[in-house]
XYZ file of N, CA and C in Angstrom:
459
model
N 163.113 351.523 250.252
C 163.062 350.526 249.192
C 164.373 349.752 249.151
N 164.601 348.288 248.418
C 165.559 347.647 248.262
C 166.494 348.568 247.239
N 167.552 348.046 247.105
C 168.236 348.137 246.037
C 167.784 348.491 244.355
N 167.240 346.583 244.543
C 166.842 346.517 243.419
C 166.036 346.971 242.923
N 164.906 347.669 243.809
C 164.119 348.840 243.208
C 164.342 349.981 242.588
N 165.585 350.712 243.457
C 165.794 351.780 243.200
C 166.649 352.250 241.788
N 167.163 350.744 240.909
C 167.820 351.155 240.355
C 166.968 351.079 238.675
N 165.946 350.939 238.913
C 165.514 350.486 237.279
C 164.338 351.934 237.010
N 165.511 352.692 236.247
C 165.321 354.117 236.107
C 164.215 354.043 234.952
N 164.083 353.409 233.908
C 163.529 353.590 233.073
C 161.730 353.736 233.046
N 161.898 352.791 234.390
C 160.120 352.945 234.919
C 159.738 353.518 235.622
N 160.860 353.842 236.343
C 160.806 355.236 237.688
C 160.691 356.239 236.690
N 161.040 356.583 235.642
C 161.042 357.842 234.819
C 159.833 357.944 234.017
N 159.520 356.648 233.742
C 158.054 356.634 232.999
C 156.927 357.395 234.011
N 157.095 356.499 235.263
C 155.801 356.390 236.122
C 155.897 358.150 237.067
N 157.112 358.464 237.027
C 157.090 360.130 237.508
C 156.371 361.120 236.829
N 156.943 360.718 235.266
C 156.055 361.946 234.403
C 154.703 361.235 234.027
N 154.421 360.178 233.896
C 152.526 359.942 234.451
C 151.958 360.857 235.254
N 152.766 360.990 236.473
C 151.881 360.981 237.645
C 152.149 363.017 237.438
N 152.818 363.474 237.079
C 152.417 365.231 237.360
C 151.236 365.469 236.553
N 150.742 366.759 237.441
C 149.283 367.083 236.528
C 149.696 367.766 234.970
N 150.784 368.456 234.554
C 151.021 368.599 233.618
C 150.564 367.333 232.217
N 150.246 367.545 231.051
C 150.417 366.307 229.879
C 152.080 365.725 229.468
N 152.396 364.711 229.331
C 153.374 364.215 229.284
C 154.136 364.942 228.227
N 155.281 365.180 227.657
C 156.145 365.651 226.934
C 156.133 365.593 225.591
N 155.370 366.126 224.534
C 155.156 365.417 223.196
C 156.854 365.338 222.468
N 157.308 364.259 222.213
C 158.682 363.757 221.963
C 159.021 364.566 220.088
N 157.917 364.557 219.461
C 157.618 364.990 218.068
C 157.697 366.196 218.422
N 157.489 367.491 219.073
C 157.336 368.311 218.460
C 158.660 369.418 219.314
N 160.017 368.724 219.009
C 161.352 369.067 218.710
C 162.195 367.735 218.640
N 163.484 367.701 218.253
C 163.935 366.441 217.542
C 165.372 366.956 217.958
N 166.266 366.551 218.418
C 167.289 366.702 219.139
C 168.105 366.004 217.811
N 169.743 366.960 217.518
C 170.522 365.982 216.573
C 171.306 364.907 217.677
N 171.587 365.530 218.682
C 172.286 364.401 219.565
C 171.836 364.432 221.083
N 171.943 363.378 221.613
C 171.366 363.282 222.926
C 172.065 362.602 223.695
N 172.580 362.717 224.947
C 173.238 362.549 225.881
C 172.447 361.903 227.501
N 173.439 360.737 227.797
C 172.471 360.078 228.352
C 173.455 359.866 229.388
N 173.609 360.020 230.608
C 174.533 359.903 232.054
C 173.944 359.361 233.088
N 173.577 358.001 232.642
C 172.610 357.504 234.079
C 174.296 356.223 234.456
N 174.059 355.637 235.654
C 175.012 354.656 235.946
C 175.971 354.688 237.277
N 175.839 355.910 237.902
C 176.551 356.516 239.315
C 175.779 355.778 240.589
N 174.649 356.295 239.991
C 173.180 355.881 241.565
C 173.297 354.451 241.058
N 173.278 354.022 240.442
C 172.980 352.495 240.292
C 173.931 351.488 240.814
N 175.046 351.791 241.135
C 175.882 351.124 242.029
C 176.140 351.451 242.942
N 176.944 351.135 243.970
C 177.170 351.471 245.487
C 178.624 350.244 246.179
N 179.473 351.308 246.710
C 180.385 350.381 247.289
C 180.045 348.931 247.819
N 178.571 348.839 248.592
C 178.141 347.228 248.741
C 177.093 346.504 248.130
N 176.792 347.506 246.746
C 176.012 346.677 245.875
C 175.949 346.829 244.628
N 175.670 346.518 243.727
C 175.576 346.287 242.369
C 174.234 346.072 241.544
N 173.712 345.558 241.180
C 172.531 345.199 239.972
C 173.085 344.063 239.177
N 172.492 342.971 239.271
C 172.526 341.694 238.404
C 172.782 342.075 237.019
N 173.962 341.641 236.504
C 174.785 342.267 235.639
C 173.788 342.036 233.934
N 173.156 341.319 233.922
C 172.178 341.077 232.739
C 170.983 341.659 232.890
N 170.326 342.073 234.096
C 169.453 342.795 234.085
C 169.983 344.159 234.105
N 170.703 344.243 234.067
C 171.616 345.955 233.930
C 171.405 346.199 232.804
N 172.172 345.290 231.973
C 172.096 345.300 230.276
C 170.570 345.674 229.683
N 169.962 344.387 230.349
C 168.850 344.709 229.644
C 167.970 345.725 229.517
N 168.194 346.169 230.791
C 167.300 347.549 231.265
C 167.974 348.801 230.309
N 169.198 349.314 230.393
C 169.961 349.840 229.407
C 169.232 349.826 228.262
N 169.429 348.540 227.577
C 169.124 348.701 225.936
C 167.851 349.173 225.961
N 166.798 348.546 226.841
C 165.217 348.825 226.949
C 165.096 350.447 227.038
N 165.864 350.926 227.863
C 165.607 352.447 227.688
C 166.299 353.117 226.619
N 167.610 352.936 226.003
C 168.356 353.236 225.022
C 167.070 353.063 223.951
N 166.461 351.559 223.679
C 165.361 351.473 222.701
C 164.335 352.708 223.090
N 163.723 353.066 223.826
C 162.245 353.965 223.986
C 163.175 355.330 223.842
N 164.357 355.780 223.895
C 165.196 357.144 223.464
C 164.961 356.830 221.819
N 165.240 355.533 221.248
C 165.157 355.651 220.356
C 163.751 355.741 219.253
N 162.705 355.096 219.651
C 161.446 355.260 219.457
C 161.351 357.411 219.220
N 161.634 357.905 220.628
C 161.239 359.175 220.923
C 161.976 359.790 220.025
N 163.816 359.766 219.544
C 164.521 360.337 218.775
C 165.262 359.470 217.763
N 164.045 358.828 216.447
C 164.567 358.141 215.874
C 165.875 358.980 214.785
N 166.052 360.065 214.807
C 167.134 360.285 214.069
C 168.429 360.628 214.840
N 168.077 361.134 216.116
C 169.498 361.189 216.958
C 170.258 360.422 216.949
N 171.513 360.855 217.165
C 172.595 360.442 217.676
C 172.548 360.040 219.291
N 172.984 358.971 219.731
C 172.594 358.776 221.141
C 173.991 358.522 221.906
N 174.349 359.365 222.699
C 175.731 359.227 223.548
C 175.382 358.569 224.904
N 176.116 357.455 224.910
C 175.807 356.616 226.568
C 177.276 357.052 227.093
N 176.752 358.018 228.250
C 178.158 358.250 228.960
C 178.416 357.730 230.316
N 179.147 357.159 230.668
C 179.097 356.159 232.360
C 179.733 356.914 233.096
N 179.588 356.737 234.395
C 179.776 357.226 235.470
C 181.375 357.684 235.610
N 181.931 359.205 236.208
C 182.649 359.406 236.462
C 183.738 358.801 237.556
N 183.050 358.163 238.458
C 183.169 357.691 239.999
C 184.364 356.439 239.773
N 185.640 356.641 239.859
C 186.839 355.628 239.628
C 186.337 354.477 240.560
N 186.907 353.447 239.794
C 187.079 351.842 241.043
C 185.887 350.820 240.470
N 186.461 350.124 241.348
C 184.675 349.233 241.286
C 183.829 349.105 242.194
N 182.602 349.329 241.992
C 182.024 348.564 240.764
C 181.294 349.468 239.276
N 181.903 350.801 240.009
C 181.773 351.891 238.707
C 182.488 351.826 237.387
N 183.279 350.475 237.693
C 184.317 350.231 236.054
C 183.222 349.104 235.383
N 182.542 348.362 236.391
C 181.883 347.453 236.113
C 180.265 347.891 234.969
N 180.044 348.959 235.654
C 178.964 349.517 234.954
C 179.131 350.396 233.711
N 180.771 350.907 233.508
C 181.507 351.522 232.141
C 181.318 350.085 230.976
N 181.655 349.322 231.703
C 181.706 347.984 230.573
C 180.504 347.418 230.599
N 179.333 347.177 231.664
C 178.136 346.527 230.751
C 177.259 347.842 229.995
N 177.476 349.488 230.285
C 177.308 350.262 228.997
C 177.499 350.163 228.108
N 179.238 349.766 227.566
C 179.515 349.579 226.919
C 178.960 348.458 225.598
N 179.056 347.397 226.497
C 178.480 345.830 225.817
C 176.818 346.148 225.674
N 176.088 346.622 226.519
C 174.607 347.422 225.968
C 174.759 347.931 224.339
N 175.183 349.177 224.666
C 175.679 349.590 223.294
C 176.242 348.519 222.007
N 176.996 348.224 222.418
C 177.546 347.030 221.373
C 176.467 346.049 220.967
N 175.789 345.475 221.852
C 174.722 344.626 221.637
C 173.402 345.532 220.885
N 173.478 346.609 220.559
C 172.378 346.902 220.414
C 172.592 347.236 218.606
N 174.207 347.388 218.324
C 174.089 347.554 217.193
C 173.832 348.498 216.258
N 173.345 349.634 216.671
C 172.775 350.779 216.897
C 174.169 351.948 215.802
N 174.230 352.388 214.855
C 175.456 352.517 214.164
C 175.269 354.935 215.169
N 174.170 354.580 215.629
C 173.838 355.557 216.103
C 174.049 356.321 217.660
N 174.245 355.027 217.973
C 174.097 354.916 219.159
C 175.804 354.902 219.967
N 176.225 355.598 221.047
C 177.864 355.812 220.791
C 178.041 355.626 222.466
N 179.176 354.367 222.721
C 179.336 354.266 224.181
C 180.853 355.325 224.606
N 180.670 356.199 225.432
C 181.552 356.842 225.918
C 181.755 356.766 227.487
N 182.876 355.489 227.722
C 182.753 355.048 228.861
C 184.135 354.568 229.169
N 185.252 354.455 227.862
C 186.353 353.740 228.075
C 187.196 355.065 228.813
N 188.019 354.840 229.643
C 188.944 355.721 230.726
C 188.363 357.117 230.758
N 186.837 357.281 231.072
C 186.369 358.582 231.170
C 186.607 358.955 232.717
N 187.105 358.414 233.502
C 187.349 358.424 235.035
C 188.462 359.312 235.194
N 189.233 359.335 234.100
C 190.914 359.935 233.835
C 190.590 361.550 233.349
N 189.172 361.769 233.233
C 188.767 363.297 232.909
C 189.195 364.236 233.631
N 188.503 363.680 234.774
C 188.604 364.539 236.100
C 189.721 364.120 236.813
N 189.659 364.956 238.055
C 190.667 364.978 239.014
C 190.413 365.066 240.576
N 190.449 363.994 241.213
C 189.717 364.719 242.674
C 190.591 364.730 243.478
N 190.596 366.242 244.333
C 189.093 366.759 244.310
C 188.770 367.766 243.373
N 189.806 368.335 242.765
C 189.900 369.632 241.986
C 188.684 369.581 241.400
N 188.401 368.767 240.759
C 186.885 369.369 239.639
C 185.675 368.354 240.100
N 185.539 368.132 241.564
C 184.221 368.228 241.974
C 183.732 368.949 243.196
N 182.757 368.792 243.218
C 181.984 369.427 244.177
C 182.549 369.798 245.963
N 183.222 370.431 246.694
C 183.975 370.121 247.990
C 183.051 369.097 248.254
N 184.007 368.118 248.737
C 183.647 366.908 249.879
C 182.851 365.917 248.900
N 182.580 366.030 247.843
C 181.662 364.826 247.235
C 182.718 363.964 245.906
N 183.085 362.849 245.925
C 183.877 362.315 244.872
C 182.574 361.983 243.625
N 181.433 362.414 243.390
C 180.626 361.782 242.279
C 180.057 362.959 241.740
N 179.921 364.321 242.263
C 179.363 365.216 241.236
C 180.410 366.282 241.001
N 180.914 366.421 239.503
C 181.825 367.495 238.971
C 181.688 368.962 239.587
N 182.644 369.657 239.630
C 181.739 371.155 239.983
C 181.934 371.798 238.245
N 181.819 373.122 238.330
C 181.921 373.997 236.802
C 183.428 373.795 236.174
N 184.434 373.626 237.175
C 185.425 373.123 236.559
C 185.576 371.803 235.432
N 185.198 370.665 236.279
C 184.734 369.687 235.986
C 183.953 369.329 234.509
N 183.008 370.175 234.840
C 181.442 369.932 233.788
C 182.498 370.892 232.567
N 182.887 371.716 232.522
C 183.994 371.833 231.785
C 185.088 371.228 231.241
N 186.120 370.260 231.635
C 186.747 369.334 231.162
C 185.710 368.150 230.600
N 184.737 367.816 231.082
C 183.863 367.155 230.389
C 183.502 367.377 229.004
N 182.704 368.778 228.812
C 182.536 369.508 227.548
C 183.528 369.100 226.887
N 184.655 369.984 226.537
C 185.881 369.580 226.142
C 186.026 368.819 225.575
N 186.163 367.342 226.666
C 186.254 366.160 225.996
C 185.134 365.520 225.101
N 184.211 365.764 225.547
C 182.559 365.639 224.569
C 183.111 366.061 223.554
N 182.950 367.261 223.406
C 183.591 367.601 222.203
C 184.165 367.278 220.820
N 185.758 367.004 221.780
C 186.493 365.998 220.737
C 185.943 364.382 220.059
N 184.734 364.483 220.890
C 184.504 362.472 220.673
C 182.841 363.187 219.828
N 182.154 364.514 220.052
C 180.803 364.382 219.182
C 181.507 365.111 218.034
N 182.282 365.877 217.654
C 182.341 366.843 216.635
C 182.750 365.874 215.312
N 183.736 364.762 215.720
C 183.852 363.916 214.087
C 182.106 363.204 213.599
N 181.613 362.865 214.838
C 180.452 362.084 214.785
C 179.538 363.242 214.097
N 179.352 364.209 214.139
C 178.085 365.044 214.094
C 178.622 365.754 213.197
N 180.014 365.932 212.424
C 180.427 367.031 211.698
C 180.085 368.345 211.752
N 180.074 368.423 213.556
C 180.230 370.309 213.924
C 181.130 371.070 214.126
């Protein structure tokens, strides 16, 4: 597939859980206080990107159907770990998603989250984009400090 196929998760995610023989997920019957959302790594690539308004839009469009499914959650948009560009590029149209959406619920966690980690120490040997337990640990951590004023836990 192109690019531009591969990156518009929100219908790839619809049309996956269609298609198993299982019934789709009833969204009502548990209710999450906060929900955490880490899409934005696969969607860029050292020689390509996603048309920077259809990024957005796709974002809010799925941010909206999280919100349909968990209208009382708290919704954390967290961007990609992966330093440089065009992975700074996709921290900031998260960001402006979020912002545009207005959402007093809805929380972008994307500004210098690259500065979490450390590579290679807290990822995976040989891979700069997936944390290992070290990692997913300094993550927590920092989650932490940014959900616990929000959620008063």
């Amino acid at each position: 597939t192109t690019p531009g196929n591969d990156w518009d998760m929100p219908r790839f995610f619809l049309r996956t859980i269609k298609q198993q023989a299982s019934p789709m997920w009833n969204f009502s019957s548990w209710q999450p206080d906060a929900f955490f959302i880490a899409l934005g790594t696969n969607d860029f690539s050292d020689s390509w990107q996603p048309p920077q308004a259809d990024y957005i839009t796709q974002y809010k469009d799925f941010i909206g159907k999280l919100r349909v499914w968990y209208p009382s959650a708290h919704i954390f948009c967290v961007g990609p770990w992966k330093a440089g560009v065009p992975w700074d590029n996709c921290r900031a149209w998260i960001g402006q998603a979020v912002s545009e959406l207005a959402d007093p619920q809805v929380h972008a966690v994307v500004s210098g989250n690259t500065t979490w980690l450390t590579y290679p120490a807290d990822f995976v040997p040989g891979d700069e984009y997936h944390p290992n337990i070290q990692g997913h640990t300094k993550i927590a951590e920092r989650l932490r400090d940014i959900v616990q004023p929000v959620m008063g836990w």
